[in-house]
One Martini backbone bead per residue (centre of mass of N, CA, C, O) as a GRO file, in nm:
protein
  191
    1GLY     BB    1 -12.219  12.162  -6.371
    2PHE     BB    2 -12.432  12.013  -6.548
    3ILE     BB    3 -12.581  11.852  -6.326
    4PHE     BB    4 -12.667  12.096  -6.161
    5GLN     BB    5 -12.843  12.229  -6.381
    6VAL     BB    6 -13.046  12.002  -6.411
    7ALA     BB    7 -13.139  11.994  -6.116
    8SER     BB    8 -13.235  12.294  -6.107
    9PHE     BB    9 -13.438  12.271  -6.337
   10GLN     BB   10 -13.618  12.059  -6.203
   11GLY     BB   11 -13.690  12.231  -5.959
   12VAL     BB   12 -13.835  12.452  -6.118
   13ALA     BB   13 -14.044  12.269  -6.256
   14VAL     BB   14 -14.175  12.162  -5.997
   15ARG     BB   15 -14.254  12.435  -5.875
   16SER     BB   16 -14.434  12.533  -6.117
   17LEU     BB   17 -14.634  12.297  -6.098
   18SER     BB   18 -14.741  12.345  -5.802
   19THR     BB   19 -14.858  12.640  -5.850
   20SER     BB   20 -14.955  12.552  -6.154
   21SER     BB   21 -15.188  12.420  -6.335
   22PRO     BB   22 -15.271  12.332  -6.662
   23HIS     BB   23 -15.597  12.393  -6.570
   24ASP     BB   24 -15.559  12.694  -6.529
   25HIS     BB   25 -15.852  12.922  -6.584
   26PRO     BB   26 -15.952  13.218  -6.481
   27GLU     BB   27 -16.158  13.290  -6.713
   28HIS     BB   28 -16.350  13.033  -6.624
   29GLY     BB   29 -16.261  12.983  -6.333
   30ARG     BB   30 -16.324  12.724  -6.131
   31LEU     BB   31 -16.235  12.402  -6.069
   32VAL     BB   32 -16.496  12.136  -6.028
   33TYR     BB   33 -16.405  11.929  -6.272
   34LYS     BB   34 -16.267  11.590  -6.355
   35GLY     BB   35 -16.222  11.370  -6.594
   36ASN     BB   36 -16.097  11.027  -6.594
   37LEU     BB   37 -16.140  10.964  -6.932
   38ALA     BB   38 -15.987  11.157  -7.121
   39LYS     BB   39 -15.746  10.980  -7.223
   40THR     BB   40 -15.919  10.748  -7.331
   41VAL     BB   41 -16.088  10.900  -7.535
   42LEU     BB   42 -15.850  11.010  -7.696
   43GLY     BB   43 -15.716  10.736  -7.762
   44VAL     BB   44 -15.953  10.599  -7.910
   45LYS     BB   45 -15.991  10.816  -8.126
   46PHE     BB   46 -15.706  10.811  -8.238
   47PHE     BB   47 -15.702  10.514  -8.319
   48SER     BB   48 -15.946  10.528  -8.509
   49TYR     BB   49 -15.831  10.741  -8.703
   50SER     BB   50 -15.565  10.597  -8.781
   51THR     BB   51 -15.702  10.347  -8.898
   52SER     BB   52 -15.862  10.495  -9.120
   53ILE     BB   53 -15.619  10.615  -9.267
   54PHE     BB   54 -15.482  10.348  -9.325
   55ASN     BB   55 -15.712  10.225  -9.493
   56LEU     BB   56 -15.716  10.439  -9.719
   57PHE     BB   57 -15.417  10.380  -9.811
   58MET     BB   58 -15.450  10.053  -9.846
   59MET     BB   59 -15.678   9.986 -10.045
   60PRO     BB   60 -15.541  10.004 -10.328
   61TYR     BB   61 -15.322   9.792 -10.261
   62ILE     BB   62 -15.512   9.552 -10.203
   63MET     BB   63 -15.654   9.551 -10.475
   64LEU     BB   64 -15.403   9.497 -10.644
   65LYS     BB   65 -15.291   9.235 -10.497
   66SER     BB   66 -15.573   9.059 -10.485
   67GLY     BB   67 -15.771   9.110 -10.740
   68ILE     BB   68 -16.064   9.223 -10.677
   69GLY     BB   69 -16.112   9.406 -10.927
   70VAL     BB   70 -16.165   9.145 -11.115
   71GLU     BB   71 -16.387   9.056 -10.978
   72SER     BB   72 -16.681   9.072 -10.875
   73LEU     BB   73 -16.899   9.321 -10.780
   74LEU     BB   74 -16.993   9.191 -10.516
   75VAL     BB   75 -16.720   9.158 -10.377
   76GLN     BB   76 -16.638   9.453 -10.403
   77GLY     BB   77 -16.876   9.572 -10.245
   78ALA     BB   78 -16.826   9.420  -9.978
   79PHE     BB   79 -16.542   9.526  -9.927
   80TYR     BB   80 -16.605   9.830  -9.927
   81GLY     BB   81 -16.818   9.817  -9.703
   82LEU     BB   82 -16.638   9.710  -9.476
   83ILE     BB   83 -16.423   9.931  -9.486
   84GLY     BB   84 -16.622  10.169  -9.454
   85ILE     BB   85 -16.718  10.106  -9.171
   86PHE     BB   86 -16.432  10.127  -9.032
   87THR     BB   87 -16.355  10.414  -9.149
   88PHE     BB   88 -16.638  10.587  -9.076
   89VAL     BB   89 -16.838  10.479  -8.858
   90THR     BB   90 -16.665  10.450  -8.604
   91PRO     BB   91 -16.569  10.748  -8.562
   92VAL     BB   92 -16.851  10.875  -8.565
   93THR     BB   93 -16.969  10.717  -8.330
   94LEU     BB   94 -16.756  10.794  -8.122
   95HIS     BB   95 -16.811  11.096  -8.136
   96LEU     BB   96 -17.113  11.090  -8.057
   97LEU     BB   97 -17.059  10.952  -7.773
   98THR     BB   98 -16.805  11.166  -7.675
   99LYS     BB   99 -16.872  11.480  -7.720
  100GLY     BB  100 -16.997  11.515  -7.405
  101TYR     BB  101 -16.735  11.471  -7.264
  102VAL     BB  102 -16.617  11.593  -6.966
  103ILE     BB  103 -16.307  11.701  -6.874
  104ARG     BB  104 -16.385  12.002  -6.781
  105LEU     BB  105 -16.511  12.218  -6.506
  106TYR     BB  106 -16.621  12.549  -6.476
  107TYR     BB  107 -16.675  12.820  -6.226
  108LYS     BB  108 -16.866  13.131  -6.199
  109ASP     BB  109 -17.003  13.282  -5.940
  110GLU     BB  110 -17.074  13.587  -6.018
  111VAL     BB  111 -17.239  13.462  -6.301
  112ASP     BB  112 -17.330  13.158  -6.313
  113THR     BB  113 -17.101  13.005  -6.491
  114TYR     BB  114 -17.005  12.764  -6.734
  115THR     BB  115 -16.717  12.558  -6.842
  116ALA     BB  116 -16.696  12.321  -7.095
  117ILE     BB  117 -16.466  12.060  -7.167
  118THR     BB  118 -16.420  11.926  -7.489
  119TYR     BB  119 -16.414  11.721  -7.768
  120ASN     BB  120 -16.367  11.737  -8.089
  121ALA     BB  121 -16.336  11.594  -8.401
  122ILE     BB  122 -16.009  11.696  -8.391
  123LEU     BB  123 -15.911  11.666  -8.077
  124ALA     BB  124 -15.993  11.931  -7.961
  125GLU     BB  125 -16.052  12.174  -7.747
  126LYS     BB  126 -16.381  12.268  -7.615
  127ALA     BB  127 -16.574  12.553  -7.532
  128THR     BB  128 -16.867  12.571  -7.312
  129VAL     BB  129 -17.097  12.821  -7.240
  130PHE     BB  130 -17.308  12.831  -6.939
  131HIS     BB  131 -17.593  12.850  -6.760
  132GLN     BB  132 -17.769  12.721  -6.510
  133LYS     BB  133 -18.053  12.773  -6.662
  134ASP     BB  134 -17.959  12.578  -6.915
  135VAL     BB  135 -18.015  12.334  -6.743
  136LYS     BB  136 -18.112  12.002  -6.844
  137ILE     BB  137 -18.293  11.721  -6.746
  138PRO     BB  138 -18.358  11.425  -6.835
  139ASP     BB  139 -18.635  11.235  -6.798
  140ILE     BB  140 -18.463  11.007  -6.907
  141SER     BB  141 -18.210  10.809  -6.875
  142LYS     BB  142 -17.905  10.853  -7.036
  143MET     BB  143 -17.613  10.712  -7.126
  144PHE     BB  144 -17.460  11.003  -7.258
  145THR     BB  145 -17.642  11.176  -7.035
  146THR     BB  146 -17.685  11.412  -6.772
  147PHE     BB  147 -17.707  11.686  -6.944
  148TYR     BB  148 -17.828  11.996  -7.070
  149ALA     BB  149 -17.673  12.261  -7.260
  150LYS     BB  150 -17.926  12.358  -7.379
  151THR     BB  151 -17.863  12.126  -7.647
  152LYS     BB  152 -17.620  11.999  -7.515
  153SER     BB  153 -17.471  11.711  -7.440
  154MET     BB  154 -17.370  11.593  -7.109
  155LEU     BB  155 -17.091  11.418  -6.938
  156VAL     BB  156 -17.090  11.315  -6.596
  157ASN     BB  157 -16.938  11.232  -6.277
  158PRO     BB  158 -17.059  11.283  -5.967
  159THR     BB  159 -16.808  11.149  -5.799
  160LEU     BB  160 -16.585  11.377  -5.923
  161PHE     BB  161 -16.677  11.583  -5.721
  162PRO     BB  162 -16.523  11.723  -5.462
  163ASN     BB  163 -16.793  11.903  -5.443
  164PRO     BB  164 -17.122  11.824  -5.418
  165GLN     BB  165 -17.240  12.116  -5.438
  166ASP     BB  166 -17.158  12.162  -5.735
  167TYR     BB  167 -17.349  11.950  -5.852
  168ASN     BB  168 -17.616  12.055  -5.732
  169HIS     BB  169 -17.601  12.330  -5.876
  170LEU     BB  170 -17.583  12.239  -6.167
  171MET     BB  171 -17.867  12.067  -6.143
  172GLY     BB  172 -18.060  12.230  -5.926
  173TYR     BB  173 -18.100  12.093  -5.637
  174ASP     BB  174 -18.077  12.337  -5.443
  175LYS     BB  175 -18.343  12.471  -5.530
  176SER     BB  176 -18.556  12.247  -5.478
  177SER     BB  177 -18.498  12.229  -5.167
  178VAL     BB  178 -18.589  12.514  -5.103
  179PHE     BB  179 -18.880  12.485  -5.194
  180LYS     BB  180 -18.954  12.250  -5.011
  181PHE     BB  181 -18.901  12.397  -4.747
  182GLU     BB  182 -19.108  12.626  -4.790
  183ASP     BB  183 -19.353  12.444  -4.825
  184LEU     BB  184 -19.336  12.322  -4.542
  185GLU     BB  185 -19.377  12.584  -4.388
  186ALA     BB  186 -19.657  12.650  -4.512
  187VAL     BB  187 -19.797  12.397  -4.402
  188LYS     BB  188 -19.748  12.450  -4.101
  189GLU     BB  189 -19.899  12.724  -4.094
  190ALA     BB  190 -20.175  12.610  -4.191
  191ASP     BB  191 -20.196  12.416  -3.935
   0.00000   0.00000   0.00000
């Protein structure tokens, strides 16, 4: 009886998984993009944070055991500086580089708005809602920015959009091609 219950429970779990994905958020619209490095970004940030916390707890113990506290101020300063860099600078830098990494992007056709899901400083998911007209493309290509949503930098991988048309609309490329086509028609008529 017990084995049968487990098997039927697994069947229910599998069925419920197939009908709705954990990323279905009808309030945000349809899912148009999923970043493939989401787990990596989260893992690296988590590792960096946990290392920093470990360093903070270990510092007094290391000072006590190594006797660095007794040594010259210069050695003490260098030691604190080095630990400080690894404890604070690394996580802050990592956060600044990855804060715009889009984990998922949703689109609501009827209102032409996007919801970008990113990780905030405390590794929780954060939703940023913006309109297509808020999208600005940087003049020169930036390493960690594909576009700006209002003033926030966002990073997406164009090849991960299942429908390329969704990427073109996000970036406003579909609009510019319409204008170009109309301009071409106007030129033909002028000739």
